[in-house]
Amino acid sequence: MTSDQTPTLKRSKDPFARSAAGFIAPGVILVAVLLYLPLLWTTFLSLTEYNGLGDPEWVGFANYLEMLDDPGFIGSVLNTLLWVGGTLLVPVGIGLGVALLTWNLKGGTWLRLPFLIPYALSGIGVGVIWSFILSGDGALDQALAAFGIADTPRWLVDAPLNTVVMILATAWQGVGVNALLFTIGLQSIPKEPLEAARVDGANGLRLFRSILWPMLRPLTAVVVGLSIVASLKTFDIVQGMTKGGPGRASETLALTMYKETFVNSEYGLGSAIAVFLTVVTLAASILYLRQQLSSKHGV
């Protein structure tokens, strides 16, 4: 009986497999067209010299060597690393603080609302607002002058100060959503361990360190991972506030890629920077996820 049933079972699975393949195929084709083909084309262009006209000329790894020999590119790498560190410390840290302070507070939702509103703005919009505030003789300088402080820094000119103030502008935009995510995580914590910890005398920092932080770790991993990827691709707010200037002092990798490709018409060099940025982003994501999984399983 078993031998007779086996072919029947195999035959019954084939139509299901064909139907599943039919449903999956459009998604696979869409991903291939919109993701893999552009990635392959960019990788090919990175090995050529191409100005957008005519046929690409094969140059091998010359673009990568030129990229690594460019002091401006090295400065972009350092600025991007500064963005990664600043984005983790400021918007994520302040977002966690806002969530903790307003979590069990009556009217806490309304207190979080002002932090969340800037998230609705685009990066360019945030750049325009903060350029008005921080530009020479802008709103901040005028406010300081009203208090008798006339000798102010050139906020958007002096490096690395211009990168620092742009990170703060990004924090103004991103604190609210981080606070919202951490608040959701806090609200999902069971009440029983919290009540037991309070009975044992755990309050304040001790309660956070012993109960809240361990239970927030999975959500924190998501927030930090998203922040790392977003900071590595920082473009719009830098373009809106300094355009990478003065000179190339505040450029990030994404902005350098944009300028080389669409301003200087160096499509090969711009593609090489794009491939480098893609590899760095993937490597950072994989290493971070592996570290999180290892710590989760106690390895």
Coordinates of C-alpha atoms in Angstrom, one line a residue:
M1 CA 0.0 0.0 0.0
T2 CA 2.9 2.3 0.8
S3 CA 4.5 1.7 -2.6
D4 CA 1.2 2.5 -4.3
Q5 CA 0.7 5.7 -2.3
T6 CA 4.1 7.2 -2.9
P7 CA 3.7 8.0 -6.6
T8 CA 0.3 9.5 -5.9
L9 CA 1.8 11.8 -3.3
K10 CA 4.6 12.9 -5.7
R11 CA 2.1 13.6 -8.5
S12 CA -0.1 15.6 -6.1
K13 CA 2.9 17.9 -5.2
D14 CA 3.8 18.7 -8.8
P15 CA 0.8 21.0 -9.5
F16 CA 1.4 22.8 -6.2
A17 CA 5.0 23.4 -7.1
R18 CA 4.1 24.7 -10.5
S19 CA 1.5 27.0 -9.0
A20 CA 4.0 28.3 -6.4
A21 CA 6.6 28.9 -9.1
G22 CA 4.0 30.8 -11.1
F23 CA 3.2 33.1 -8.1
I24 CA 6.9 33.6 -7.2
A25 CA 8.2 34.2 -10.8
P26 CA 6.8 37.8 -11.2
G27 CA 8.5 38.9 -7.9
V28 CA 11.8 37.2 -8.9
I29 CA 11.7 38.9 -12.3
L30 CA 11.0 42.2 -10.7
V31 CA 13.8 41.9 -8.2
A32 CA 16.2 40.9 -11.0
V33 CA 15.2 43.8 -13.2
L34 CA 15.2 46.5 -10.5
L35 CA 18.1 45.2 -8.3
Y36 CA 20.4 42.7 -9.8
L37 CA 20.7 44.0 -13.3
P38 CA 21.5 47.6 -12.2
L39 CA 24.1 46.2 -9.8
L40 CA 25.7 44.1 -12.5
W41 CA 25.7 47.1 -14.9
T42 CA 27.2 49.4 -12.3
T43 CA 29.9 46.8 -11.5
F44 CA 30.7 46.6 -15.3
L45 CA 30.8 50.4 -15.6
S46 CA 33.2 50.6 -12.6
L47 CA 35.7 48.7 -14.8
T48 CA 35.4 51.1 -17.7
E49 CA 36.0 54.7 -18.6
Y50 CA 32.7 56.2 -19.7
N51 CA 31.4 59.8 -19.9
G52 CA 27.8 58.9 -20.8
L53 CA 28.4 59.2 -24.5
G54 CA 29.6 56.5 -26.9
D55 CA 30.8 53.1 -25.7
P56 CA 32.5 52.3 -22.4
E57 CA 36.2 51.7 -22.7
W58 CA 37.6 48.8 -20.6
V59 CA 40.2 50.0 -18.1
G60 CA 40.1 47.2 -15.5
F61 CA 40.7 48.3 -11.9
A62 CA 42.1 51.8 -12.8
N63 CA 39.0 53.5 -11.4
Y64 CA 39.5 51.8 -8.1
L65 CA 43.1 52.7 -7.9
E66 CA 42.3 56.4 -8.8
M67 CA 39.6 56.3 -6.1
L68 CA 41.9 55.1 -3.4
D69 CA 44.6 57.6 -4.5
D70 CA 42.2 60.6 -4.2
P71 CA 42.5 62.6 -0.9
G72 CA 39.0 63.8 -1.3
F73 CA 37.7 60.2 -1.4
I74 CA 39.6 59.4 1.8
G75 CA 38.0 62.5 3.4
S76 CA 34.6 61.2 2.3
V77 CA 35.3 57.9 4.0
L78 CA 36.3 59.6 7.3
N79 CA 33.2 61.9 7.1
T80 CA 30.9 58.9 6.5
L81 CA 32.4 57.1 9.6
L82 CA 31.8 60.3 11.6
W83 CA 28.2 60.2 10.4
V84 CA 27.9 56.5 11.5
G85 CA 29.2 57.3 15.0
G86 CA 27.2 60.5 15.4
T87 CA 24.0 58.9 14.2
L88 CA 24.3 56.1 16.7
L89 CA 25.2 58.3 19.6
V90 CA 22.8 61.3 19.1
P91 CA 19.4 60.3 17.5
V92 CA 19.4 56.8 18.8
G93 CA 20.6 57.8 22.3
I94 CA 18.3 60.7 22.7
G95 CA 15.4 58.7 21.2
L96 CA 15.9 56.0 23.9
G97 CA 16.1 58.8 26.6
V98 CA 12.8 60.4 25.4
A99 CA 11.1 57.0 25.3
L100 CA 12.2 56.2 28.9
L101 CA 11.2 59.6 30.3
T102 CA 7.7 59.6 28.7
W103 CA 6.9 55.8 28.8
N104 CA 4.8 55.7 31.9
L105 CA 4.2 59.4 32.1
K106 CA 0.6 60.7 31.9
G107 CA 0.3 62.6 28.6
G108 CA 3.6 61.0 27.4
T109 CA 2.1 60.6 23.9
W110 CA 1.7 64.4 23.6
L111 CA 5.2 65.0 24.9
R112 CA 6.6 62.7 22.2
L113 CA 4.6 64.3 19.4
P114 CA 6.9 67.4 18.9
F115 CA 9.8 65.0 18.4
L116 CA 8.0 63.0 15.8
I117 CA 6.8 65.9 13.6
P118 CA 10.2 66.6 11.9
Y119 CA 10.3 63.0 10.7
A120 CA 7.6 63.9 8.2
L121 CA 10.0 66.3 6.5
S122 CA 12.4 65.2 3.7
G123 CA 16.1 65.4 4.2
I124 CA 16.3 68.3 1.7
G125 CA 13.5 70.1 3.7
V126 CA 15.5 69.6 7.0
G127 CA 18.6 70.9 5.2
V128 CA 16.8 74.1 4.1
I129 CA 15.5 74.8 7.6
W130 CA 18.8 74.3 9.3
S131 CA 20.7 76.2 6.6
F132 CA 18.5 79.2 7.4
I133 CA 19.3 78.7 11.1
L134 CA 23.0 78.1 10.8
S135 CA 24.1 80.2 7.8
G136 CA 26.2 83.3 8.2
D137 CA 24.1 86.0 9.9
G138 CA 21.4 83.4 10.1
A139 CA 18.8 82.9 12.8
L140 CA 21.2 81.4 15.4
D141 CA 23.8 84.1 14.9
Q142 CA 21.2 86.8 15.3
A143 CA 19.8 85.2 18.4
L144 CA 23.3 85.0 19.9
A145 CA 24.1 88.5 18.9
A146 CA 21.0 89.6 20.8
F147 CA 22.7 88.2 23.9
G148 CA 25.9 90.0 23.1
I149 CA 27.7 87.1 21.6
A150 CA 29.1 88.4 18.3
D151 CA 32.1 86.1 17.7
T152 CA 30.4 82.9 16.5
P153 CA 31.8 79.9 14.6
R154 CA 31.1 79.5 10.9
W155 CA 28.7 76.7 11.4
L156 CA 28.5 75.4 7.8
V157 CA 32.0 76.4 6.7
D158 CA 34.5 75.2 9.3
A159 CA 35.2 71.4 9.1
P160 CA 34.5 69.1 10.9
L161 CA 32.1 71.5 12.7
N162 CA 29.9 71.5 9.6
T163 CA 29.5 67.7 9.7
V164 CA 28.8 67.8 13.4
V165 CA 26.0 70.4 13.0
M166 CA 24.5 68.4 10.1
I167 CA 24.5 65.3 12.4
L168 CA 22.6 67.3 14.9
A169 CA 20.1 68.4 12.2
T170 CA 19.6 64.7 11.3
A171 CA 19.1 64.0 15.0
W172 CA 16.4 66.6 15.2
Q173 CA 14.6 64.7 12.4
G174 CA 15.2 61.2 13.6
V175 CA 14.8 61.4 17.4
G176 CA 11.0 61.1 17.2
V177 CA 10.8 57.9 15.2
N178 CA 13.5 56.2 17.4
A179 CA 11.6 57.3 20.5
L180 CA 8.4 55.8 19.0
L181 CA 10.1 52.5 18.3
F182 CA 11.6 52.3 21.8
T183 CA 8.3 53.2 23.3
I184 CA 6.6 50.3 21.5
G185 CA 9.4 48.0 22.8
L186 CA 8.9 49.3 26.4
Q187 CA 5.1 48.8 26.1
S188 CA 5.6 45.2 25.0
I189 CA 7.6 44.3 28.2
P190 CA 5.5 42.1 30.5
K191 CA 4.5 43.7 33.8
E192 CA 5.3 40.8 36.0
P193 CA 9.2 41.1 35.9
L194 CA 8.9 44.9 36.3
E195 CA 6.7 44.5 39.4
A196 CA 9.0 41.8 40.8
A197 CA 12.0 44.0 40.2
R198 CA 10.4 47.0 41.9
V199 CA 9.4 44.8 44.9
D200 CA 13.1 43.8 45.2
G201 CA 14.0 47.5 45.3
A202 CA 15.2 48.0 41.7
N203 CA 14.4 51.5 40.5
G204 CA 16.0 54.0 38.1
L205 CA 19.3 53.0 36.6
R206 CA 19.3 49.6 38.3
L207 CA 15.8 48.8 36.8
F208 CA 17.0 49.9 33.4
R209 CA 20.2 47.9 33.5
S210 CA 18.7 44.7 34.9
I211 CA 15.3 44.5 33.3
L212 CA 14.6 47.1 30.6
W213 CA 17.8 47.1 28.6
P214 CA 18.0 43.2 28.2
M215 CA 14.4 43.1 27.1
L216 CA 14.9 46.0 24.6
R217 CA 18.0 44.4 23.0
P218 CA 16.1 42.8 20.1
L219 CA 14.5 46.1 19.2
T220 CA 17.7 48.0 19.8
A221 CA 19.4 45.7 17.3
V222 CA 16.9 46.7 14.7
V223 CA 17.1 50.4 15.4
V224 CA 20.9 50.4 15.4
G225 CA 21.1 48.4 12.2
L226 CA 18.8 50.7 10.4
S227 CA 20.7 53.7 11.6
I228 CA 24.0 52.2 10.4
V229 CA 22.7 51.6 6.9
A230 CA 21.0 55.0 6.7
S231 CA 24.2 56.9 7.9
L232 CA 26.4 55.1 5.4
K233 CA 24.1 56.3 2.6
T234 CA 23.8 59.9 3.9
F235 CA 23.2 62.3 0.9
D236 CA 20.2 64.5 0.9
I237 CA 20.8 66.6 4.1
V238 CA 24.5 67.2 3.1
Q239 CA 23.5 68.2 -0.4
G240 CA 20.9 70.6 1.0
M241 CA 23.1 72.2 3.7
T242 CA 26.7 72.4 2.4
K243 CA 26.8 70.5 -1.0
G244 CA 29.8 68.8 0.4
G245 CA 31.7 72.1 0.9
P246 CA 33.7 74.1 1.4
G247 CA 35.5 72.4 -1.3
R248 CA 35.1 68.7 -0.5
A249 CA 35.4 69.1 3.3
S250 CA 32.0 67.7 4.3
E251 CA 31.4 65.2 1.4
T252 CA 30.1 61.8 2.2
L253 CA 30.6 58.7 0.1
A254 CA 27.1 59.0 -1.4
L255 CA 27.7 62.6 -2.3
T256 CA 31.1 61.9 -3.8
M257 CA 29.5 59.2 -5.9
Y258 CA 26.8 61.6 -7.1
K259 CA 29.3 64.4 -8.0
E260 CA 31.7 62.1 -9.9
T261 CA 28.8 60.6 -11.8
F262 CA 26.4 63.3 -12.6
V263 CA 28.5 66.5 -12.2
N264 CA 31.9 65.4 -13.5
S265 CA 30.4 62.9 -15.9
E266 CA 32.9 60.3 -14.7
Y267 CA 30.5 57.4 -14.8
G268 CA 33.3 54.8 -14.4
L269 CA 34.7 56.4 -11.3
G270 CA 31.3 57.1 -9.9
S271 CA 30.3 53.5 -10.4
A272 CA 33.5 52.3 -8.6
I273 CA 32.5 54.5 -5.6
A274 CA 29.0 53.1 -5.7
V275 CA 30.3 49.5 -5.7
F276 CA 32.7 50.4 -2.8
L277 CA 29.8 51.9 -0.8
T278 CA 27.6 48.8 -1.6
V279 CA 30.3 46.4 -0.4
V280 CA 30.9 48.5 2.8
T281 CA 27.1 48.7 3.6
L282 CA 26.7 44.9 3.0
A283 CA 29.8 44.1 5.1
A284 CA 28.7 46.3 8.0
S285 CA 25.2 44.8 7.9
I286 CA 26.4 41.2 7.8
L287 CA 29.0 41.8 10.6
Y288 CA 26.5 43.5 12.8
L289 CA 23.8 40.8 12.3
R290 CA 26.4 38.1 13.0
Q291 CA 27.4 39.8 16.2
Q292 CA 23.8 40.2 17.3
L293 CA 23.0 36.6 16.5
S294 CA 26.2 35.4 18.3
S295 CA 25.4 37.4 21.4
K296 CA 21.8 36.2 21.4
H297 CA 22.9 32.5 21.3
G298 CA 25.7 33.1 23.8
V299 CA 28.5 32.2 21.3

